[in-house]
CSV table of N, CA and C in Angstrom, one decimal:
chain,number,residue,atom,x,y,z
A,1,UNK,N,2.8,14.4,29.7
A,1,UNK,CA,3.3,15.3,30.8
A,1,UNK,C,4.4,15.8,31.1
A,2,UNK,N,4.7,17.1,31.1
A,2,UNK,CA,6.1,17.7,31.2
A,2,UNK,C,6.7,17.1,32.7
A,3,UNK,N,7.8,18.1,32.7
A,3,UNK,CA,8.3,18.0,33.9
A,3,UNK,C,9.2,19.5,34.8
A,4,UNK,N,9.2,19.2,36.0
A,4,UNK,CA,9.6,20.4,36.9
A,4,UNK,C,11.0,20.7,36.3
A,5,UNK,N,11.5,22.3,36.2
A,5,UNK,CA,12.7,22.5,36.0
A,5,UNK,C,13.2,23.0,37.8
A,6,UNK,N,14.0,22.8,38.0
A,6,UNK,CA,14.6,23.2,39.4
A,6,UNK,C,15.2,24.6,39.4
A,7,UNK,N,14.0,25.5,39.2
A,7,UNK,CA,14.3,27.0,39.1
A,7,UNK,C,14.8,27.4,40.2
A,8,UNK,N,14.4,27.0,41.9
A,8,UNK,CA,15.0,27.8,42.9
A,8,UNK,C,16.4,27.1,43.1
A,9,UNK,N,16.6,26.1,42.9
A,9,UNK,CA,18.3,26.0,42.7
A,9,UNK,C,18.7,26.4,41.5
A,10,UNK,N,18.4,26.7,40.8
A,10,UNK,CA,19.4,27.4,39.8
A,10,UNK,C,19.5,28.6,40.1
A,11,UNK,N,18.2,29.2,40.8
A,11,UNK,CA,18.3,30.8,40.7
A,11,UNK,C,19.4,31.0,42.3
A,12,UNK,N,19.5,30.2,43.1
A,12,UNK,CA,20.1,30.2,44.3
A,12,UNK,C,21.3,29.7,43.9
A,13,UNK,N,21.4,29.0,43.1
A,13,UNK,CA,22.7,28.6,42.5
A,13,UNK,C,23.7,29.4,41.5
A,14,UNK,N,23.6,28.8,40.6
A,14,UNK,CA,24.4,29.5,39.6
A,14,UNK,C,23.8,30.7,38.8
A,15,UNK,N,23.1,31.0,38.9
A,15,UNK,CA,22.3,32.2,38.2
A,15,UNK,C,22.4,33.2,39.3
A,16,UNK,N,22.7,32.9,40.5
A,16,UNK,CA,22.4,33.9,41.9
A,16,UNK,C,22.8,35.4,41.5
A,17,UNK,N,24.1,35.4,41.3
A,17,UNK,CA,24.7,36.7,40.8
A,17,UNK,C,24.2,37.6,39.5
A,18,UNK,N,23.7,36.8,38.6
A,18,UNK,CA,23.1,37.7,37.6
A,18,UNK,C,21.6,37.8,37.8
A,19,UNK,N,21.2,37.0,39.0
A,19,UNK,CA,19.9,37.3,39.5
A,19,UNK,C,19.9,38.6,40.1
A,20,UNK,N,20.6,38.7,41.1
A,20,UNK,CA,20.6,40.0,41.9
A,20,UNK,C,21.0,41.4,41.6
A,21,UNK,N,22.1,40.9,40.4
A,21,UNK,CA,22.3,42.2,39.3
A,21,UNK,C,21.1,42.6,38.7
A,22,UNK,N,20.3,42.0,38.3
A,22,UNK,CA,19.3,42.3,37.2
A,22,UNK,C,18.1,42.6,38.4
A,23,UNK,N,18.0,42.1,39.2
A,23,UNK,CA,16.6,42.4,40.0
A,23,UNK,C,17.0,43.9,41.1
A,24,UNK,N,18.3,44.2,41.3
A,24,UNK,CA,18.3,45.0,42.0
A,24,UNK,C,19.1,46.5,41.1
A,25,UNK,N,18.7,46.1,39.9
A,25,UNK,CA,19.0,47.0,39.1
A,25,UNK,C,17.9,48.0,38.4
A,26,UNK,N,17.5,49.2,39.4
A,26,UNK,CA,15.9,49.9,39.2
A,26,UNK,C,15.9,49.8,37.8
A,27,UNK,N,16.8,50.4,36.9
A,27,UNK,CA,16.3,50.5,35.2
A,27,UNK,C,15.9,49.5,34.6
A,28,UNK,N,16.2,48.3,35.0
A,28,UNK,CA,16.1,46.7,34.4
A,28,UNK,C,14.4,46.5,35.0
A,29,UNK,N,13.9,46.9,36.0
A,29,UNK,CA,13.0,46.3,36.3
A,29,UNK,C,11.8,47.6,36.4
A,30,UNK,N,12.0,48.4,35.6
A,30,UNK,CA,11.1,49.8,35.2
A,30,UNK,C,10.2,49.1,34.6
A,31,UNK,N,8.7,49.2,34.8
A,31,UNK,CA,8.2,50.7,35.7
A,31,UNK,C,7.7,50.2,37.1
A,32,UNK,N,8.3,48.6,37.3
A,32,UNK,CA,7.9,47.8,38.5
A,32,UNK,C,8.1,48.8,39.7
A,33,UNK,N,7.8,48.5,41.1
A,33,UNK,CA,8.1,49.2,42.0
A,33,UNK,C,9.6,48.7,42.5
A,34,UNK,N,10.4,49.2,42.4
A,34,UNK,CA,12.0,48.9,42.8
A,34,UNK,C,12.0,48.2,44.1
A,35,UNK,N,11.4,48.8,45.2
A,35,UNK,CA,11.3,48.0,46.7
A,35,UNK,C,10.7,47.0,47.0
A,36,UNK,N,9.4,46.8,45.9
A,36,UNK,CA,8.4,46.0,46.2
A,36,UNK,C,9.8,44.5,45.5
A,37,UNK,N,9.9,44.6,44.2
A,37,UNK,CA,10.6,43.7,43.6
A,37,UNK,C,12.1,43.6,44.5
A,38,UNK,N,12.9,44.1,45.2
A,38,UNK,CA,13.8,43.8,46.0
A,38,UNK,C,13.5,42.9,47.6
A,39,UNK,N,12.6,43.4,47.8
A,39,UNK,CA,11.8,42.6,48.8
A,39,UNK,C,11.5,41.4,48.4
A,40,UNK,N,10.9,41.1,47.6
A,40,UNK,CA,10.6,39.8,46.9
A,40,UNK,C,12.0,39.1,46.8
A,41,UNK,N,12.7,39.6,46.2
A,41,UNK,CA,14.2,39.1,45.9
A,41,UNK,C,14.9,38.3,47.4
A,42,UNK,N,14.7,39.4,48.1
A,42,UNK,CA,15.1,39.1,49.5
A,42,UNK,C,14.4,38.4,50.1
A,43,UNK,N,13.0,37.8,50.5
A,43,UNK,CA,12.3,37.0,50.6
A,43,UNK,C,12.5,35.9,50.2
A,44,UNK,N,12.8,35.5,48.8
A,44,UNK,CA,13.2,34.2,48.2
A,44,UNK,C,14.4,33.9,48.7
A,45,UNK,N,15.2,34.6,48.7
A,45,UNK,CA,16.9,34.4,49.3
A,45,UNK,C,16.9,33.9,50.2
A,46,UNK,N,16.0,34.1,51.3
A,46,UNK,CA,15.8,34.0,53.1
A,46,UNK,C,15.3,32.6,53.0
A,47,UNK,N,14.7,32.0,51.9
A,47,UNK,CA,13.7,30.8,52.1
A,47,UNK,C,12.4,31.0,52.1
A,48,UNK,N,11.9,32.1,52.1
A,48,UNK,CA,10.3,32.3,51.8
A,48,UNK,C,9.7,31.3,50.9
A,49,UNK,N,8.9,30.2,51.3
A,49,UNK,CA,8.7,29.2,49.8
A,49,UNK,C,7.7,29.9,49.2
A,50,UNK,N,7.4,29.3,48.1
A,50,UNK,CA,6.5,29.5,47.1
A,50,UNK,C,7.2,31.0,46.1
A,51,UNK,N,7.7,31.5,46.2
A,51,UNK,CA,8.3,32.6,45.0
A,51,UNK,C,9.1,32.3,44.2
A,52,UNK,N,9.7,31.0,43.8
A,52,UNK,CA,10.8,30.7,42.6
A,52,UNK,C,10.0,31.4,41.4
A,53,UNK,N,8.7,30.7,41.0
A,53,UNK,CA,8.0,31.1,39.6
A,53,UNK,C,8.0,32.9,39.6
A,54,UNK,N,7.9,33.6,40.5
A,54,UNK,CA,7.4,34.7,40.7
A,54,UNK,C,8.9,35.5,40.3
A,55,UNK,N,9.8,35.2,41.0
A,55,UNK,CA,11.2,35.6,40.9
A,55,UNK,C,11.8,35.2,39.4
A,56,UNK,N,11.5,33.9,39.0
A,56,UNK,CA,12.1,33.8,37.8
A,56,UNK,C,11.2,34.4,36.5
A,57,UNK,N,9.8,35.2,36.9
A,57,UNK,CA,9.2,35.6,35.8
A,57,UNK,C,9.9,37.0,36.1
A,58,UNK,N,10.5,37.7,37.5
A,58,UNK,CA,10.9,38.9,37.2
A,58,UNK,C,12.1,38.9,36.4
A,59,UNK,N,12.8,38.0,36.7
A,59,UNK,CA,14.5,37.6,36.1
A,59,UNK,C,14.1,37.9,34.8
A,60,UNK,N,13.4,37.0,34.1
A,60,UNK,CA,13.1,37.0,32.2
A,60,UNK,C,12.9,38.2,32.2
A,61,UNK,N,12.2,38.8,33.0
A,61,UNK,CA,11.3,40.6,32.4
A,61,UNK,C,12.4,41.4,32.3
A,62,UNK,N,13.6,41.3,33.4
A,62,UNK,CA,14.5,42.4,33.4
A,62,UNK,C,15.7,41.9,32.3
A,63,UNK,N,15.9,40.5,32.4
A,63,UNK,CA,16.5,40.2,31.1
A,63,UNK,C,16.0,40.7,29.9
A,64,UNK,N,15.0,40.6,29.5
A,64,UNK,CA,14.4,40.9,28.6
A,64,UNK,C,14.7,43.1,28.5
A,65,UNK,N,13.9,43.5,29.3
A,65,UNK,CA,14.2,44.8,29.3
A,65,UNK,C,15.9,45.2,29.2
A,66,UNK,N,16.9,44.5,29.8
A,66,UNK,CA,18.1,44.9,29.5
A,66,UNK,C,18.6,44.7,28.1
A,67,UNK,N,18.1,43.5,27.4
A,67,UNK,CA,18.4,43.3,26.0
A,67,UNK,C,17.7,44.2,25.0
A,68,UNK,N,16.4,44.5,25.3
A,68,UNK,CA,15.7,45.5,24.8
A,68,UNK,C,16.2,46.7,24.5
A,69,UNK,N,16.8,47.1,25.4
A,69,UNK,CA,17.7,48.7,25.5
A,69,UNK,C,18.7,48.6,24.7
A,70,UNK,N,19.7,47.5,24.6
A,70,UNK,CA,20.5,47.5,23.1
A,70,UNK,C,20.3,47.5,22.1
A,71,UNK,N,18.7,47.2,21.9
A,71,UNK,CA,18.6,46.9,20.6
A,71,UNK,C,18.0,48.3,19.9
């Protein structure tokens, strides 16, 4: 049996600056709809429950896009 990681705490805490920078960057979120991504981020930061896994996935996607653009 595994264990849960505190994604929500990480994303709203130490990773918040990087999270917002990545998800608010239209180039990092291509080809996703920027308004939908930002709306999801804003809802998560406002405390809407159940979005931590989705926001984490978007964050990982954006970081991957940024890394792939450099390679």
